Amino acid sequence: MEIIAASTEQLLADFESKINAEIKIEPRDWMPEEYRQNLIRQMSQHANSEVIGMQPEGNWITRAPSLRSKKILLAKIQDEGGHGLYLYSAAETLGVSREELIQALHEGKAKYASVFNYPALNWADMGAIGWLVDGAAITNQVSLQRTSYGPYSRAMVKICKEESFHQRQGYEIMWRMMEGTKDQQQMAQDALNRWWWPALMMFGPHDSDSPNSTLAMKWKIKRESNDQLREKFINKTIPQAELIGLKIPDEHLQLLDNETYKHGDINWEEFWAVIKGNGPCNQQRLEHHIRAHQEGAWVRETAIESAQKNKI
Amino acid sequence: MEAKENQGELWEVFLQTKPGQAFKHVGSVHAFDKNLAIENARDVYTRRGEGTALWVVPSKEIVAVTANEAEYFFEAADEKIYRHPTFYSMPEGVKNM
């Protein structure tokens, strides 16, 4: 078989014509190095978020108010571990190893969603996280099902199928509390007050302040901009809040027409402070992950020994 | 970057969703041996009764044709259009064909 080497210009032109024709890029296809790096950054951030996101909720497994809610919470957290694995595997198809991905997280070189650096103070937070944080994540992930990279797109399809229960379980918790005593209603409202703004920040900076986005949009890694996705999220979430009697903690919120809202100013100083490591739980989250990883070393060592023995 | 630790080999996971259907690639897992590979595949890919049967295969054992080679590799079939039923002309009114 004879393969004729093509020039980089030709390869780039072929690559871009595939992108324009909505043909997915697969691991063995030629791709520009910037596309590969951009994907590794975004997908590892996404995978790390799933795994670090297990912590605020894991904190409440032993204190769930009923066996039903405990089983549900366990299943949700297990899903998040699974979603992290789908995404790490998808990132590995780009030639980066699992070990490197974990190491970059531990060294602070790879990020995770800054929303998980906020603490989960009480049971109502389990409601707010499922409803708002998973709700925001789903809005983003539905859009990413159409991302141009095949393995990432397939992981998103699978994750979206599984995540709709996550948001429902959170909203159900909020609803039950709003149907309960005055104290329970106040707990639900407090949790909304604390999680609303961090949830809006999950979509990232305004489009005008998001330099990474241009290339990601051109090559269809991202399909909708930060502001477009944020708008979708608030438009569907505000009526859900109103339905159960919750008040959105934004005094500048405007209803533009029947279905469109405009939110007040986001505190970007807080956003950048949390990203830079100064959120309430940054250190705790990372230290916990490193500790759990180190404490699991014996499991890996035993498995290697056992595999060796079985070979003989 | 040096890899400091061993997280196992990569295995590809194939799932049959219902008896009688073809196995379909669903993703991959890391594992140290075949027993762990099939258990990890169960935990990662079948938490909701997605399958009735499961295969795992070491990724390094898979032989693949790359996208760059595909055009040349599959070229031979392009010329054999008589392999498709639509190639043949049929008399008007023929039935059960």
Short mmCIF file of C-alpha atoms in Angstrom, two decimals:
data_model
loop_
_atom_site.label_atom_id
_atom_site.label_comp_id
_atom_site.label_asym_id
_atom_site.label_seq_id
_atom_site.Cartn_x
_atom_site.Cartn_y
_atom_site.Cartn_z
CA MET A 1 0.00 0.00 0.00
CA GLU A 2 1.43 3.35 -0.97
CA ILE A 3 0.59 6.42 1.00
CA ILE A 4 1.40 9.80 -0.43
CA ALA A 5 2.47 12.34 2.16
CA ALA A 6 0.25 15.38 2.03
CA SER A 7 1.35 18.89 2.93
CA THR A 8 0.28 20.43 6.22
CA GLU A 9 -1.79 23.01 4.32
CA GLN A 10 -3.63 20.23 2.52
CA LEU A 11 -4.16 18.29 5.75
CA LEU A 12 -5.50 21.39 7.48
CA ALA A 13 -7.82 22.11 4.55
CA ASP A 14 -9.14 18.53 4.65
CA PHE A 15 -9.57 18.75 8.40
CA GLU A 16 -11.51 22.00 8.19
CA SER A 17 -13.70 20.79 5.36
CA LYS A 18 -14.66 17.79 7.52
CA ILE A 19 -15.48 20.13 10.40
CA ASN A 20 -17.59 22.29 8.09
CA ALA A 21 -19.43 19.24 6.76
CA GLU A 22 -20.22 18.11 10.34
CA ILE A 23 -18.09 14.97 9.93
CA LYS A 24 -16.68 13.93 13.31
CA ILE A 25 -12.92 13.84 13.81
CA GLU A 26 -11.69 10.44 15.06
CA PRO A 27 -8.53 9.62 17.07
CA ARG A 28 -6.45 8.40 14.12
CA ASP A 29 -7.38 11.30 11.84
CA TRP A 30 -4.91 14.10 11.25
CA MET A 31 -5.67 17.12 13.42
CA PRO A 32 -3.90 20.40 14.14
CA GLU A 33 -1.83 20.31 17.34
CA GLU A 34 -3.84 23.25 18.71
CA TYR A 35 -7.07 21.30 18.26
CA ARG A 36 -5.57 18.35 20.12
CA GLN A 37 -4.26 20.54 22.96
CA ASN A 38 -7.53 22.44 23.20
CA LEU A 39 -9.45 19.16 23.46
CA ILE A 40 -7.10 17.70 26.07
CA ARG A 41 -7.48 20.85 28.16
CA GLN A 42 -11.27 20.90 27.92
CA MET A 43 -11.85 17.14 28.27
CA SER A 44 -9.48 16.70 31.20
CA GLN A 45 -11.10 19.68 32.92
CA HIS A 46 -14.45 18.03 32.31
CA ALA A 47 -13.29 14.61 33.60
CA ASN A 48 -11.66 16.17 36.67
CA SER A 49 -14.90 18.05 37.40
CA GLU A 50 -16.90 14.83 37.42
CA VAL A 51 -14.51 13.21 39.86
CA ILE A 52 -13.92 16.22 42.16
CA GLY A 53 -17.70 16.80 42.01
CA MET A 54 -18.18 13.55 43.94
CA GLN A 55 -16.78 15.20 47.08
CA PRO A 56 -19.39 17.80 48.11
CA GLU A 57 -22.09 15.15 47.80
CA GLY A 58 -20.02 12.30 49.23
CA ASN A 59 -19.92 14.39 52.38
CA TRP A 60 -23.67 13.77 52.82
CA ILE A 61 -23.99 10.02 52.16
CA THR A 62 -23.78 9.07 55.82
CA ARG A 63 -26.19 11.84 56.80
CA ALA A 64 -28.88 11.39 54.15
CA PRO A 65 -32.30 11.70 55.86
CA SER A 66 -33.71 8.37 54.62
CA LEU A 67 -32.60 5.09 53.13
CA ARG A 68 -34.28 6.12 49.86
CA SER A 69 -32.30 9.36 49.64
CA LYS A 70 -29.08 7.61 50.64
CA LYS A 71 -29.42 4.99 47.90
CA ILE A 72 -30.21 7.68 45.33
CA LEU A 73 -27.25 9.81 46.39
CA LEU A 74 -24.91 6.81 46.20
CA ALA A 75 -26.15 6.00 42.70
CA LYS A 76 -25.69 9.61 41.59
CA ILE A 77 -22.15 9.80 42.93
CA GLN A 78 -21.30 6.46 41.36
CA ASP A 79 -22.55 7.85 38.02
CA GLU A 80 -20.22 10.81 38.41
CA GLY A 81 -17.27 8.49 38.91
CA GLY A 82 -18.37 6.64 35.78
CA HIS A 83 -18.68 9.89 33.83
CA GLY A 84 -15.17 10.82 34.86
CA LEU A 85 -13.97 7.48 33.49
CA TYR A 86 -15.78 7.91 30.14
CA LEU A 87 -14.15 11.29 29.78
CA TYR A 88 -10.65 10.20 30.82
CA SER A 89 -10.88 7.35 28.30
CA ALA A 90 -12.03 9.75 25.60
CA ALA A 91 -9.13 12.11 26.43
CA GLU A 92 -6.68 9.20 26.30
CA THR A 93 -7.54 8.66 22.64
CA LEU A 94 -5.62 11.90 22.04
CA GLY A 95 -2.38 10.29 23.16
CA VAL A 96 -2.25 11.49 26.76
CA SER A 97 -2.06 8.79 29.46
CA ARG A 98 -4.34 8.33 32.47
CA GLU A 99 -1.31 8.75 34.73
CA GLU A 100 -0.44 12.09 33.13
CA LEU A 101 -4.03 13.33 33.44
CA ILE A 102 -4.18 12.53 37.17
CA GLN A 103 -0.72 13.96 37.74
CA ALA A 104 -1.66 17.24 36.02
CA LEU A 105 -4.70 17.50 38.32
CA HIS A 106 -2.61 16.86 41.41
CA GLU A 107 -0.01 19.42 40.36
CA GLY A 108 -2.70 22.02 39.76
CA LYS A 109 -1.89 22.21 36.03
CA ALA A 110 -5.29 20.86 34.99
CA LYS A 111 -8.41 22.51 36.34
CA TYR A 112 -11.85 21.37 37.39
CA ALA A 113 -15.13 23.29 37.60
CA SER A 114 -14.68 25.99 40.22
CA VAL A 115 -18.22 25.43 41.53
CA PHE A 116 -16.97 22.39 43.44
CA ASN A 117 -14.80 24.63 45.58
CA TYR A 118 -17.90 25.75 47.46
CA PRO A 119 -18.94 23.78 50.55
CA ALA A 120 -22.15 21.72 50.86
CA LEU A 121 -23.38 22.94 54.24
CA ASN A 122 -26.61 21.01 54.76
CA TRP A 123 -29.05 18.58 53.15
CA ALA A 124 -30.76 21.33 51.12
CA ASP A 125 -27.45 21.75 49.30
CA MET A 126 -27.93 18.25 47.88
CA GLY A 127 -31.11 19.60 46.33
CA ALA A 128 -29.51 22.78 45.05
CA ILE A 129 -26.46 20.98 43.64
CA GLY A 130 -28.52 18.40 41.76
CA TRP A 131 -30.98 20.94 40.43
CA LEU A 132 -28.63 23.85 39.64
CA VAL A 133 -25.10 22.47 39.27
CA ASP A 134 -26.17 19.34 37.39
CA GLY A 135 -28.74 21.46 35.54
CA ALA A 136 -26.02 23.83 34.36
CA ALA A 137 -23.75 20.90 33.49
CA ILE A 138 -26.54 19.27 31.46
CA THR A 139 -27.17 22.50 29.52
CA ASN A 140 -23.50 22.51 28.57
CA GLN A 141 -23.34 18.78 27.86
CA VAL A 142 -26.43 18.68 25.66
CA SER A 143 -24.69 21.24 23.47
CA LEU A 144 -21.43 19.26 23.55
CA GLN A 145 -23.14 16.16 22.15
CA ARG A 146 -22.55 17.92 18.82
CA THR A 147 -18.84 18.57 19.46
CA SER A 148 -16.61 17.80 16.48
CA TYR A 149 -14.43 15.18 18.22
CA GLY A 150 -16.04 11.73 17.95
CA PRO A 151 -15.00 10.14 21.28
CA TYR A 152 -15.95 13.31 23.19
CA SER A 153 -19.32 13.47 21.45
CA ARG A 154 -20.07 9.81 22.19
CA ALA A 155 -19.15 10.26 25.87
CA MET A 156 -21.50 13.26 26.02
CA VAL A 157 -24.41 11.31 24.53
CA LYS A 158 -23.98 8.62 27.16
CA ILE A 159 -23.57 11.12 30.00
CA CYS A 160 -26.65 13.14 29.00
CA LYS A 161 -28.80 10.00 29.04
CA GLU A 162 -27.71 9.28 32.61
CA GLU A 163 -27.72 12.80 33.98
CA SER A 164 -31.36 13.68 33.63
CA PHE A 165 -32.08 11.74 36.81
CA HIS A 166 -29.47 13.79 38.64
CA GLN A 167 -31.26 17.04 38.05
CA ARG A 168 -34.64 15.54 38.89
CA GLN A 169 -33.45 14.12 42.20
CA GLY A 170 -32.14 17.56 43.16
CA TYR A 171 -35.33 19.36 42.18
CA GLU A 172 -37.40 16.77 44.05
CA ILE A 173 -35.44 17.51 47.25
CA MET A 174 -36.08 21.25 46.83
CA TRP A 175 -39.77 20.69 46.10
CA ARG A 176 -40.27 18.46 49.16
CA MET A 177 -38.63 21.06 51.36
CA MET A 178 -40.82 23.79 49.92
CA GLU A 179 -43.85 21.64 50.78
CA GLY A 180 -42.54 21.24 54.35
CA THR A 181 -42.18 23.42 57.44
CA LYS A 182 -41.14 27.09 57.45
CA ASP A 183 -37.64 26.04 58.54
CA GLN A 184 -37.35 23.59 55.67
CA GLN A 185 -38.53 26.23 53.21
CA GLN A 186 -35.92 28.61 54.58
CA MET A 187 -33.22 25.95 54.20
CA ALA A 188 -34.16 25.42 50.55
CA GLN A 189 -34.15 29.18 49.88
CA ASP A 190 -30.76 29.59 51.61
CA ALA A 191 -29.30 26.79 49.51
CA LEU A 192 -30.60 28.45 46.34
CA ASN A 193 -29.13 31.77 47.48
CA ARG A 194 -25.73 30.19 47.95
CA TRP A 195 -25.64 28.08 44.76
CA TRP A 196 -27.36 30.35 42.21
CA TRP A 197 -24.41 32.57 41.39
CA PRO A 198 -21.75 29.83 41.41
CA ALA A 199 -24.05 27.88 39.02
CA LEU A 200 -24.21 30.88 36.63
CA MET A 201 -20.42 31.19 36.80
CA MET A 202 -20.08 27.57 35.65
CA PHE A 203 -20.60 28.73 32.07
CA GLY A 204 -17.39 30.76 32.26
CA PRO A 205 -16.59 34.40 31.47
CA HIS A 206 -18.71 36.54 29.16
CA ASP A 207 -18.04 35.87 25.47
CA SER A 208 -16.23 39.22 25.20
CA ASP A 209 -13.74 38.05 27.89
CA SER A 210 -13.23 34.49 26.71
CA PRO A 211 -10.25 34.38 24.34
CA ASN A 212 -10.03 30.55 24.27
CA SER A 213 -13.50 30.31 22.81
CA THR A 214 -12.81 31.64 19.30
CA LEU A 215 -10.79 28.67 18.09
CA ALA A 216 -12.96 26.21 20.04
CA MET A 217 -16.03 27.58 18.25
CA LYS A 218 -14.35 27.68 14.83
CA TRP A 219 -13.34 24.02 15.08
CA LYS A 220 -16.67 23.15 16.71
CA ILE A 221 -15.20 21.80 19.93
CA LYS A 222 -17.77 24.09 21.53
CA ARG A 223 -21.06 24.61 19.70
CA GLU A 224 -22.60 27.44 21.70
CA SER A 225 -20.94 30.32 23.53
CA ASN A 226 -20.74 30.77 27.30
CA ASP A 227 -23.38 33.50 27.28
CA GLN A 228 -25.77 31.58 25.02
CA LEU A 229 -25.62 28.54 27.31
CA ARG A 230 -25.99 30.65 30.45
CA GLU A 231 -29.08 32.27 28.95
CA LYS A 232 -30.62 28.87 28.13
CA PHE A 233 -30.00 27.74 31.68
CA ILE A 234 -31.60 30.73 33.39
CA ASN A 235 -34.59 30.68 31.04
CA LYS A 236 -35.46 27.13 31.96
CA THR A 237 -34.49 27.29 35.64
CA ILE A 238 -36.30 30.46 36.77
CA PRO A 239 -39.80 29.09 36.04
CA GLN A 240 -38.84 25.89 37.93
CA ALA A 241 -37.91 28.01 40.97
CA GLU A 242 -41.13 30.00 40.79
CA LEU A 243 -43.26 26.87 40.47
CA ILE A 244 -42.23 25.65 43.93
CA GLY A 245 -42.17 29.08 45.56
CA LEU A 246 -38.43 29.83 45.52
CA LYS A 247 -37.10 33.32 44.85
CA ILE A 248 -34.10 33.84 42.57
CA PRO A 249 -31.52 35.85 44.58
CA ASP A 250 -31.00 38.53 41.92
CA GLU A 251 -32.64 41.91 42.49
CA HIS A 252 -31.70 43.07 38.99
CA LEU A 253 -33.30 40.11 37.25
CA GLN A 254 -35.47 41.28 34.33
CA LEU A 255 -38.11 39.46 32.40
CA LEU A 256 -37.55 40.56 28.80
CA ASP A 257 -40.51 38.70 27.32
CA ASN A 258 -42.51 35.63 28.27
CA GLU A 259 -39.60 33.23 28.23
CA THR A 260 -36.42 35.28 28.32
CA TYR A 261 -34.67 36.65 31.38
CA LYS A 262 -31.69 38.93 31.86
CA HIS A 263 -29.61 38.34 34.98
CA GLY A 264 -27.87 41.01 37.06
CA ASP A 265 -24.09 41.43 37.12
CA ILE A 266 -22.02 38.39 38.00
CA ASN A 267 -19.26 38.87 40.57
CA TRP A 268 -16.31 38.08 38.32
CA GLU A 269 -13.78 38.96 40.99
CA GLU A 270 -15.10 36.07 43.04
CA PHE A 271 -15.03 33.81 39.95
CA TRP A 272 -11.36 34.54 39.20
CA ALA A 273 -10.40 34.28 42.88
CA VAL A 274 -11.92 30.78 43.09
CA ILE A 275 -10.27 29.72 39.81
CA LYS A 276 -6.91 30.94 41.09
CA GLY A 277 -7.24 28.69 44.12
CA ASN A 278 -8.76 31.02 46.71
CA GLY A 279 -12.25 29.55 46.99
CA PRO A 280 -13.55 28.17 50.29
CA CYS A 281 -12.58 24.53 49.58
CA ASN A 282 -9.91 24.48 46.83
CA GLN A 283 -7.19 23.11 49.07
CA GLN A 284 -9.47 20.60 50.77
CA ARG A 285 -10.78 19.17 47.46
CA LEU A 286 -7.36 18.64 45.93
CA GLU A 287 -5.79 17.28 49.10
CA HIS A 288 -8.63 14.83 49.48
CA HIS A 289 -8.19 13.58 45.91
CA ILE A 290 -4.44 13.17 46.35
CA ARG A 291 -4.93 11.34 49.66
CA ALA A 292 -7.58 8.98 48.25
CA HIS A 293 -5.34 8.29 45.26
CA GLN A 294 -2.31 7.54 47.44
CA GLU A 295 -4.31 5.41 49.83
CA GLY A 296 -5.54 3.38 46.87
CA ALA A 297 -1.99 2.55 45.77
CA TRP A 298 -2.06 -0.83 47.53
CA VAL A 299 -5.11 -1.84 45.46
CA ARG A 300 -3.21 -1.18 42.23
CA GLU A 301 -0.10 -2.95 43.54
CA THR A 302 -2.12 -5.99 44.62
CA ALA A 303 -3.90 -6.13 41.28
CA ILE A 304 -0.56 -6.04 39.44
CA GLU A 305 0.80 -8.86 41.64
CA SER A 306 -2.33 -10.91 41.12
CA ALA A 307 -2.22 -10.42 37.36
CA GLN A 308 1.44 -11.55 37.33
CA LYS A 309 0.63 -14.68 39.33
CA ASN A 310 -2.22 -15.63 37.05
CA LYS A 311 0.09 -15.40 34.05
CA ILE A 312 2.50 -18.01 35.45
CA MET B 1 6.43 13.66 31.67
CA GLU B 2 7.43 10.42 33.36
CA ALA B 3 4.61 8.10 34.29
CA LYS B 4 5.15 7.41 37.98
CA GLU B 5 2.61 4.72 38.46
CA ASN B 6 0.87 1.89 36.72
CA GLN B 7 -2.88 2.18 36.21
CA GLY B 8 -3.23 -0.97 34.18
CA GLU B 9 -3.66 -1.79 30.52
CA LEU B 10 -6.38 -0.36 28.32
CA TRP B 11 -9.25 -2.70 27.35
CA GLU B 12 -11.99 -2.04 24.79
CA VAL B 13 -15.54 -2.82 25.87
CA PHE B 14 -18.24 -4.31 23.62
CA LEU B 15 -21.84 -4.68 24.71
CA GLN B 16 -24.78 -6.63 23.33
CA THR B 17 -27.93 -4.78 24.29
CA LYS B 18 -30.39 -7.61 23.56
CA PRO B 19 -30.00 -11.29 22.68
CA GLY B 20 -29.62 -11.66 18.92
CA GLN B 21 -28.14 -8.22 18.34
CA ALA B 22 -24.60 -7.44 17.28
CA PHE B 23 -22.02 -6.45 19.87
CA LYS B 24 -21.26 -2.74 19.81
CA HIS B 25 -18.19 -0.88 20.99
CA VAL B 26 -19.15 1.31 23.96
CA GLY B 27 -15.82 2.57 25.28
CA SER B 28 -12.79 1.45 27.24
CA VAL B 29 -11.58 0.73 30.77
CA HIS B 30 -8.27 0.31 32.55
CA ALA B 31 -7.58 -3.00 34.27
CA PHE B 32 -4.71 -5.26 35.28
CA ASP B 33 -6.16 -8.56 34.12
CA LYS B 34 -9.19 -9.98 32.32
CA ASN B 35 -11.24 -10.58 35.48
CA LEU B 36 -10.85 -6.99 36.63
CA ALA B 37 -11.43 -5.78 33.08
CA ILE B 38 -14.82 -7.44 32.80
CA GLU B 39 -15.85 -6.30 36.29
CA ASN B 40 -14.76 -2.73 35.62
CA ALA B 41 -16.61 -2.81 32.30
CA ARG B 42 -19.77 -3.93 34.10
CA ASP B 43 -19.47 -1.15 36.68
CA VAL B 44 -18.70 1.57 34.17
CA TYR B 45 -20.93 0.64 31.22
CA THR B 46 -23.92 -1.32 32.57
CA ARG B 47 -25.29 0.48 35.60
CA ARG B 48 -28.80 0.56 34.11
CA GLY B 49 -29.29 -2.85 32.57
CA GLU B 50 -27.90 -1.70 29.21
CA GLY B 51 -26.69 -5.14 28.19
CA THR B 52 -27.21 -8.89 28.22
CA ALA B 53 -23.66 -9.81 27.27
CA LEU B 54 -20.26 -8.16 27.52
CA TRP B 55 -16.86 -8.56 25.85
CA VAL B 56 -13.56 -6.99 26.81
CA VAL B 57 -10.52 -7.07 24.53
CA PRO B 58 -7.00 -5.74 25.24
CA SER B 59 -6.75 -2.57 23.14
CA LYS B 60 -3.24 -3.46 21.97
CA GLU B 61 -4.62 -6.65 20.35
CA ILE B 62 -6.93 -4.71 18.04
CA VAL B 63 -5.80 -4.41 14.45
CA ALA B 64 -7.08 -1.30 12.72
CA VAL B 65 -7.04 0.44 9.39
CA THR B 66 -6.38 4.14 9.89
CA ALA B 67 -8.44 6.85 8.29
CA ASN B 68 -5.44 7.86 6.14
CA GLU B 69 -5.27 4.39 4.64
CA ALA B 70 -9.01 3.86 4.34
CA GLU B 71 -9.42 5.24 0.84
CA TYR B 72 -6.81 2.89 -0.65
CA PHE B 73 -7.72 0.00 1.57
CA PHE B 74 -11.38 -0.10 0.66
CA GLU B 75 -10.95 1.02 -2.93
CA ALA B 76 -11.32 -2.46 -4.44
CA ALA B 77 -14.95 -2.70 -3.39
CA ASP B 78 -15.91 0.57 -5.06
CA GLU B 79 -15.60 -0.93 -8.55
CA LYS B 80 -17.73 -3.97 -7.87
CA ILE B 81 -21.11 -2.38 -8.10
CA TYR B 82 -22.58 -5.68 -9.36
CA ARG B 83 -22.48 -6.76 -5.70
CA HIS B 84 -25.50 -4.55 -5.02
CA PRO B 85 -29.01 -5.72 -5.95
CA THR B 86 -29.80 -2.36 -7.56
CA PHE B 87 -27.20 -3.09 -10.29
CA TYR B 88 -29.49 -5.56 -12.08
CA SER B 89 -32.30 -4.65 -14.45
CA MET B 90 -35.50 -6.55 -14.03
CA PRO B 91 -38.47 -7.05 -16.38
CA GLU B 92 -41.53 -4.97 -15.60
CA GLY B 93 -43.99 -6.78 -13.34
CA VAL B 94 -41.62 -9.31 -11.80
CA LYS B 95 -42.71 -10.23 -8.28
CA ASN B 96 -41.09 -11.53 -5.06
CA MET B 97 -37.60 -10.57 -6.29
#
